[in-house]
GROMACS .gro file of C-alpha atoms in nm:
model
  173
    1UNK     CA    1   0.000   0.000   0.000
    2UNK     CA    2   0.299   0.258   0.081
    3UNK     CA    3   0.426   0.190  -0.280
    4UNK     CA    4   0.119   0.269  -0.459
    5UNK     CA    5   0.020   0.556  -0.198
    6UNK     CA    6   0.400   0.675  -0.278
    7UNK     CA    7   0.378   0.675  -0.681
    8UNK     CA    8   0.022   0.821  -0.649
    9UNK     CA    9   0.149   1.165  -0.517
   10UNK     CA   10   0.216   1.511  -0.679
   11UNK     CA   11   0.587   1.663  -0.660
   12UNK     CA   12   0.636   1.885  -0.356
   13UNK     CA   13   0.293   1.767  -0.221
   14UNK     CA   14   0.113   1.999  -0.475
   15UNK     CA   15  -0.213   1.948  -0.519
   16UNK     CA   16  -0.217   1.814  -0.947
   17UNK     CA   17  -0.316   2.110  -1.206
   18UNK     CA   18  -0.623   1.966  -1.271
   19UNK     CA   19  -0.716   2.007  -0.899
   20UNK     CA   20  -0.533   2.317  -0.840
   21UNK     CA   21  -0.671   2.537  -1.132
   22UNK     CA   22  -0.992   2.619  -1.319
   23UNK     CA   23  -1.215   2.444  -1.062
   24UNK     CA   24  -1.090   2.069  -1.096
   25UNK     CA   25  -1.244   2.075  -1.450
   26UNK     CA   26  -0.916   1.944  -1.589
   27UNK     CA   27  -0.883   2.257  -1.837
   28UNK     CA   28  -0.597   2.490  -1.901
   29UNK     CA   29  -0.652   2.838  -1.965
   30UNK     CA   30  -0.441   2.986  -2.177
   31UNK     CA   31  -0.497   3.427  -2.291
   32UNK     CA   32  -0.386   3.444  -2.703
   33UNK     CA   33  -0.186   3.658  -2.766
   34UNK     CA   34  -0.119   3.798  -3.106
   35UNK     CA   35   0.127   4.069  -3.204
   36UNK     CA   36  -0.013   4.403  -3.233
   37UNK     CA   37  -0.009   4.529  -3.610
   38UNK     CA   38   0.163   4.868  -3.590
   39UNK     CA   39  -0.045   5.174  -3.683
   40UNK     CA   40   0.075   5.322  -4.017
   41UNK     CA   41   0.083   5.668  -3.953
   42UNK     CA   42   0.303   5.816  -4.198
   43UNK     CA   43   0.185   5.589  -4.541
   44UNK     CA   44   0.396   5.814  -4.797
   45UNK     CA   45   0.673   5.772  -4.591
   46UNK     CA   46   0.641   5.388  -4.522
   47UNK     CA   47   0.562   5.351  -4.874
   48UNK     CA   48   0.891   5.483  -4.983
   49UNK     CA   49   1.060   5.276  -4.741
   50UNK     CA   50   0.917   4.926  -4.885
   51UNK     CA   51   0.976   4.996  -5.249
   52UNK     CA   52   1.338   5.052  -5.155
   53UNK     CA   53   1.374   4.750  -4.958
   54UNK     CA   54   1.181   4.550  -5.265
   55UNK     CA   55   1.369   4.755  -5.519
   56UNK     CA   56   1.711   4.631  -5.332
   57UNK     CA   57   1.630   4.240  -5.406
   58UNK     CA   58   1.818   4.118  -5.680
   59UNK     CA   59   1.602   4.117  -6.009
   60UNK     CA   60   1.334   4.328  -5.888
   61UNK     CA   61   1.324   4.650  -6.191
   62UNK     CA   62   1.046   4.852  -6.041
   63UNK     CA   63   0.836   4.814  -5.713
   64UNK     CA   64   0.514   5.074  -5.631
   65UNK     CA   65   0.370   5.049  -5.245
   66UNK     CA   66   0.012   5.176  -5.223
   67UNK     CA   67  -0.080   5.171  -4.812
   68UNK     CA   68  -0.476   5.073  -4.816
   69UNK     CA   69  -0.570   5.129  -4.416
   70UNK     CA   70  -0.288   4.911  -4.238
   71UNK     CA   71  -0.155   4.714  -4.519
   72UNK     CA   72   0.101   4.767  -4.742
   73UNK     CA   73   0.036   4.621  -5.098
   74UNK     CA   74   0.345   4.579  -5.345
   75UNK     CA   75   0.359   4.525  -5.679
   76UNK     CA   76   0.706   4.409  -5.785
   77UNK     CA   77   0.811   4.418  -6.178
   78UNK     CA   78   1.046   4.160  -6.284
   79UNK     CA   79   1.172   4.059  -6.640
   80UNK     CA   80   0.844   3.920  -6.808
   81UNK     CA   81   1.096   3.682  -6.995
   82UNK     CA   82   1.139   3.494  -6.657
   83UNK     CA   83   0.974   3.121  -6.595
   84UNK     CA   84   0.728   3.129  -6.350
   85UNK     CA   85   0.934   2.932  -6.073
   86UNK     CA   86   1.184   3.218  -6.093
   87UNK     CA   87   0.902   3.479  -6.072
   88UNK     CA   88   0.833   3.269  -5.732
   89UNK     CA   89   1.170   3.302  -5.588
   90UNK     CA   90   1.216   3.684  -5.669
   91UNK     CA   91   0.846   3.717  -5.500
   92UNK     CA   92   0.963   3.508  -5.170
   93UNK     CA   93   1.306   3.677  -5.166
   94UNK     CA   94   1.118   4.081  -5.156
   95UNK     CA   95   0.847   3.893  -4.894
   96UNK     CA   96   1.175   3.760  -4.682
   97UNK     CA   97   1.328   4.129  -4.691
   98UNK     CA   98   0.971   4.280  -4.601
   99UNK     CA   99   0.944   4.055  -4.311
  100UNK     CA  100   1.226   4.216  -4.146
  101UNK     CA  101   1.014   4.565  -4.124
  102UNK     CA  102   0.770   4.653  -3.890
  103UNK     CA  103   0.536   4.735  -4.153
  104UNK     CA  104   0.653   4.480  -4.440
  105UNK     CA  105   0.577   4.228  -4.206
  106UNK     CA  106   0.198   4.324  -4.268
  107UNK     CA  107   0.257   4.368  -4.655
  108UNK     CA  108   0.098   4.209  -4.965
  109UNK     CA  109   0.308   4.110  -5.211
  110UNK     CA  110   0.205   4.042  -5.612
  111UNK     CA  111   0.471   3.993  -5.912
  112UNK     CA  112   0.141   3.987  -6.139
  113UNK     CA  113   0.193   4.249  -6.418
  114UNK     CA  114  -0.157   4.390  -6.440
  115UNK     CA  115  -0.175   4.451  -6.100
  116UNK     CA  116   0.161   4.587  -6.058
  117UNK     CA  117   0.065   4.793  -6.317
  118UNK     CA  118  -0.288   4.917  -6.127
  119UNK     CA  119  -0.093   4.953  -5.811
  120UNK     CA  120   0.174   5.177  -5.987
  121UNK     CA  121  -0.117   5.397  -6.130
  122UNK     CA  122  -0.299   5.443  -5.773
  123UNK     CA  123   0.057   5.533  -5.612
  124UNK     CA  124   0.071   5.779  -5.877
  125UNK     CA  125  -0.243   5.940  -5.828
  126UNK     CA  126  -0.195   5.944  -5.484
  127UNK     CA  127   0.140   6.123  -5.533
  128UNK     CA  128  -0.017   6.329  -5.761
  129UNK     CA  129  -0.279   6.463  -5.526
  130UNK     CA  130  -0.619   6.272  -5.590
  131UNK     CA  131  -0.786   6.175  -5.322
  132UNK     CA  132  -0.688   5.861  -5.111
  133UNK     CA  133  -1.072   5.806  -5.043
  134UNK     CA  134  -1.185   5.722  -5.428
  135UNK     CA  135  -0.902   5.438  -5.397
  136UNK     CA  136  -1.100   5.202  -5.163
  137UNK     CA  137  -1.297   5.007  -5.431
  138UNK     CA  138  -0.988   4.923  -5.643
  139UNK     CA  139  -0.782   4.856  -5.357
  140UNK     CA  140  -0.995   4.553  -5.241
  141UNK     CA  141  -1.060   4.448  -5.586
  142UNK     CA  142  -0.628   4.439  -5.587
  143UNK     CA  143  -0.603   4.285  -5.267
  144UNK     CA  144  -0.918   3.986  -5.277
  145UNK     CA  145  -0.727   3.879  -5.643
  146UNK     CA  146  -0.383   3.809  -5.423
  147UNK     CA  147  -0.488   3.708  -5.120
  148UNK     CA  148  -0.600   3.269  -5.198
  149UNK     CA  149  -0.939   3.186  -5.119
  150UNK     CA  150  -0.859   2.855  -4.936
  151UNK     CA  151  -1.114   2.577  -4.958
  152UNK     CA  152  -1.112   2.528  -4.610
  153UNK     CA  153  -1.235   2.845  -4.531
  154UNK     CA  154  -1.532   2.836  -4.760
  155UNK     CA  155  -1.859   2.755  -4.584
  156UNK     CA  156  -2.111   2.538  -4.730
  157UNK     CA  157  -2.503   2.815  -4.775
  158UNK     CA  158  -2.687   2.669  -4.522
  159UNK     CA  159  -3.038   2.914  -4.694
  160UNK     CA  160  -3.253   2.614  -4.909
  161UNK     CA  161  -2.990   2.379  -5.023
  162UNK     CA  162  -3.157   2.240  -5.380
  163UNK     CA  163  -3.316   1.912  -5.415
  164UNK     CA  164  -3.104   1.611  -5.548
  165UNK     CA  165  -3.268   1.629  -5.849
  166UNK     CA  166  -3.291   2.013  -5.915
  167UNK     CA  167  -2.902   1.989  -5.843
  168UNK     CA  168  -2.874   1.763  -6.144
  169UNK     CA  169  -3.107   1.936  -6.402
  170UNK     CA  170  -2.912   2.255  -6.370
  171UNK     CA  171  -2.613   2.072  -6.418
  172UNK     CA  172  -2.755   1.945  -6.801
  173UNK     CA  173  -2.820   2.316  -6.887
   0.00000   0.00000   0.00000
C-alpha cells in the first residue's frame, strides 16, 4: 500500500493542475496573444521605405507600395521573360526582406503584371494629389485577387440547399 500511496502523489505535495486550477475541471486556460499590427501613420513615408527594400532584391526592376488602411500592398516588376518558378523566388526573396520591417511584415506582395501595373497607377495618383478616399474600391478588388481563397475556409449556404434532383437538371443546362 505505501508503494502505490507513494507513486500516487504530486511533486512537492502539490495538489495536481487539474485540482489546483480552473475548478478541478481538468482545463488549461491559456490568454492568445497575437502581435499588435503597428499603426501606419506616416503611409507616404512607409511607402517609400518598402519599395526601396523591394527595389534592393536582386532582379526586382520597379516596385510601387500603395498603403490601403494598415496594409502595405506591393507590386514588384520583374523581367516578363522569366519562368514562373523564378518569378516565385524573386516574390519570396522581396516577402523575406519585407518581413524584417515593422510594416513589411503586414505587406501584400504580387509579381502579377496587371496589378503591378494598377498599383503603380494608384501610387501615382496618390502622389499626384487625388484623393486617397476614391481608392477604396480598387484597392480591395487588388487585394481579394492576391490574397487565396482557401477551400477550407469556404462555408457550405446553409439558406434552401436544392433538391437532389434540381441539383442535377441545372447541371444538363
Amino acid at each position: 500500500l505505501f508503494v502505490i500511496a507513494g507513486c500516487n502523489r504530486t511533486p512537492n505535495d502539490a495538489a495536481s493542475p487539474s485540482q489546483n486550477q480552473n475548478g478541478g475541471q481538468g482545463q488549461v486556460r491559456v490568454r492568445q496573444t497575437a502581435p499588435v499590427r503597428p499603426e501606419i501613420k506616416n503611409p507616404q513615408q512607409v511607402a517609400d521605405r518598402l519599395e526601396r527594400l523591394a527595389e534592393s532584391t536582386p532582379r526586382v526592376k520597379d516596385a510601387n507600395v500603395v498603403i490601403f488602411g494598415n496594409t502595405a500592398v506591393v507590386g514588384i516588376d520583374v523581367d516578363g521573360n522569366l519562368d514562373r518558378a523564378r518569378v516565385g523566388t524573386i516574390k519570396y526573396a522581396v516577402a523575406e526582406a519585407m518581413r524584417k520591417d515593422p510594416y513589411g511584415v503586414y505587406a501584400v506582395v504580387t509579381a502579377d503584371m496587371d496589378l503591378a501595373q494598377r498599383i503603380r497607377e494608384i501610387r501615382n495618383d496618390i502622389r499626384n494629389g487625388r484623393p486617397v478616399a476614391g481608392f477604396a474600391n480598387e484597392m480591395a478588388d487588388i487585394i481579394g485577387r492576391i490574397v487565396p481563397q482557401l477551400p477550407r475556409d469556404v462555408m457550405p449556404h446553409q439558406d434552401n440547399p436544392p433538391a437532389k434532383s434540381e441539383e442535377r437538371r441545372d447541371l444538363h443546362k
